Amino acid sequence: MALCLSLFATLCPAETLRVATYNTELSRKGPGLLLRDLSLNKEPQLLAVLATIAEAKADVVVLQNIDYDLQNLALAALADRLDYPFHFAAPPNAGLITPLDLDGNGQLGEAADAQGFGRFFGQGSMAILSRHPILADEVKDFSTLLWRDLPMALLPEADGKPFPSVEAQAIQRLSSHGHWAVPIQHPILGRITILTYHATPPVFDGPEDRNGRRNHDETAFWTHYLDGAFGPVPSDRFILMGDANLDPNAGDGMGRAMIRLLTDARLQDPLPMQPTVAFGPTGPMRVDYVLPSADWRVTAAQVTPANPDASRHSLVWVDLTR
């Protein structure tokens, strides 16, 4: 009997799922321009990004810095070019303008006064491509969560008062882009859940450290989520991935939030200490992550070499099985 089982395992290897995250840096300067470039099919950076994604051969890839439009026309065109039958994007906070001065510079109506930085609604947002059905009706979207409602939120202050104002903190959402829990139905592995986000850079602010604190809390959200602070959580077969804009040991961010995730027993880190981007002033940093739940078996993982014609970021992929 043992021989038969061994032979079966040899002839029928376990199903492998490849998941990836990639900050494409595809965002354009105005609405509709990404769709235009996809239609023209000749812009060099776009073609380099498409080649990078295609070469990864991922079953599921989460993308950052891709512009959102209300009908997901650009995303549908991108998915079609890459032969992904399923795609998902939800309305983001990027470019969602507010009537208040959210960055405290005394001006209204600027990109930094949106719920997430953006010169137009949807600029530089998130998306998911999948070879397997996305259960869109069961997605949990936490993007409307107010920052002040996060447990132990590190809300900024200046001169002992809420920064930039009590009124601003009353409407300020936590997510600069979004926090999603997206279930996908795999024909063999069953239901898997993609947990994904793209945090704000922890720079471009003042002594109140508004962006640094928000960046910390956008990552800290996932620790609270896994603790059950926002309702039921998947017990297995989940993967947390995205662009945290946070290196655990380098840069201006509060790395302790990422260290907590990287040392969380519910997660595993297949690519420890490997940088994923090189910014000019800071040099190589690790900001892009794929962190599977502890029940997965990791069979391979890679931070692919960055293609400077495409993005400063590397695409990161991990192969998983049960």
C-alpha angles and dihedrals in degrees: 000000000000089000091053092050091048091050091048091052090051094049095040109039118196117276112260125212119200116203126182143182125206134176097210098186085216095138114130133208096252143020116280095018095106091053089048092053091048089052094049091047096199109090105119099218092049092049090050091051092049090051092050092052093044093050092054092062091204122174090213125019127180115207132203130194095034117133118246125219126186095250095039089235095149092047092048090051091049092048091049092051090052097041096243108149095198132048139166139194130158128204105282135213092235109111093000096142123218130196092239138081099253099173097046098236095125094250130109133212097026127136090258091056091067120095086257124015111276138135089214134015110284099012112158097356136154136268142170129223119195141177089207130059116284111216093222095172089060098048115127109216115192095176094114094056109125114238091231090057094062110104110257092002114190095223113183123250136190122195089353093303132105111274126260092355144314088253093053094050089050091065104025112118121214098228117077087194110355149297113225138178104199121185119211125190113225116194093227108016093046124214116001126179126217114207109195145165144153114222127208118258110264092233140064094076139093139257090297087069093218095163094041091053093045091049090052093050094046088061094038087057090076094056089053090044092054088048088059098252092138102038136281117352130201111267095209145357097049131132126201111207142151143089111310094177083218131111113198093224110018141051132031098300128105096258095189091083091059093042089057090055095044091052096041109122090217090065137050130212113217095180109040119185095000115138117227104187140027116214115189101241097036104035122212115001137170110236105134117077143184109189115174122200114264095255094067122093110226112216100173141354138181144181098214118221109268116249106219090203089062112031141333086238127082121230109243121206136179130191115219137185138166 
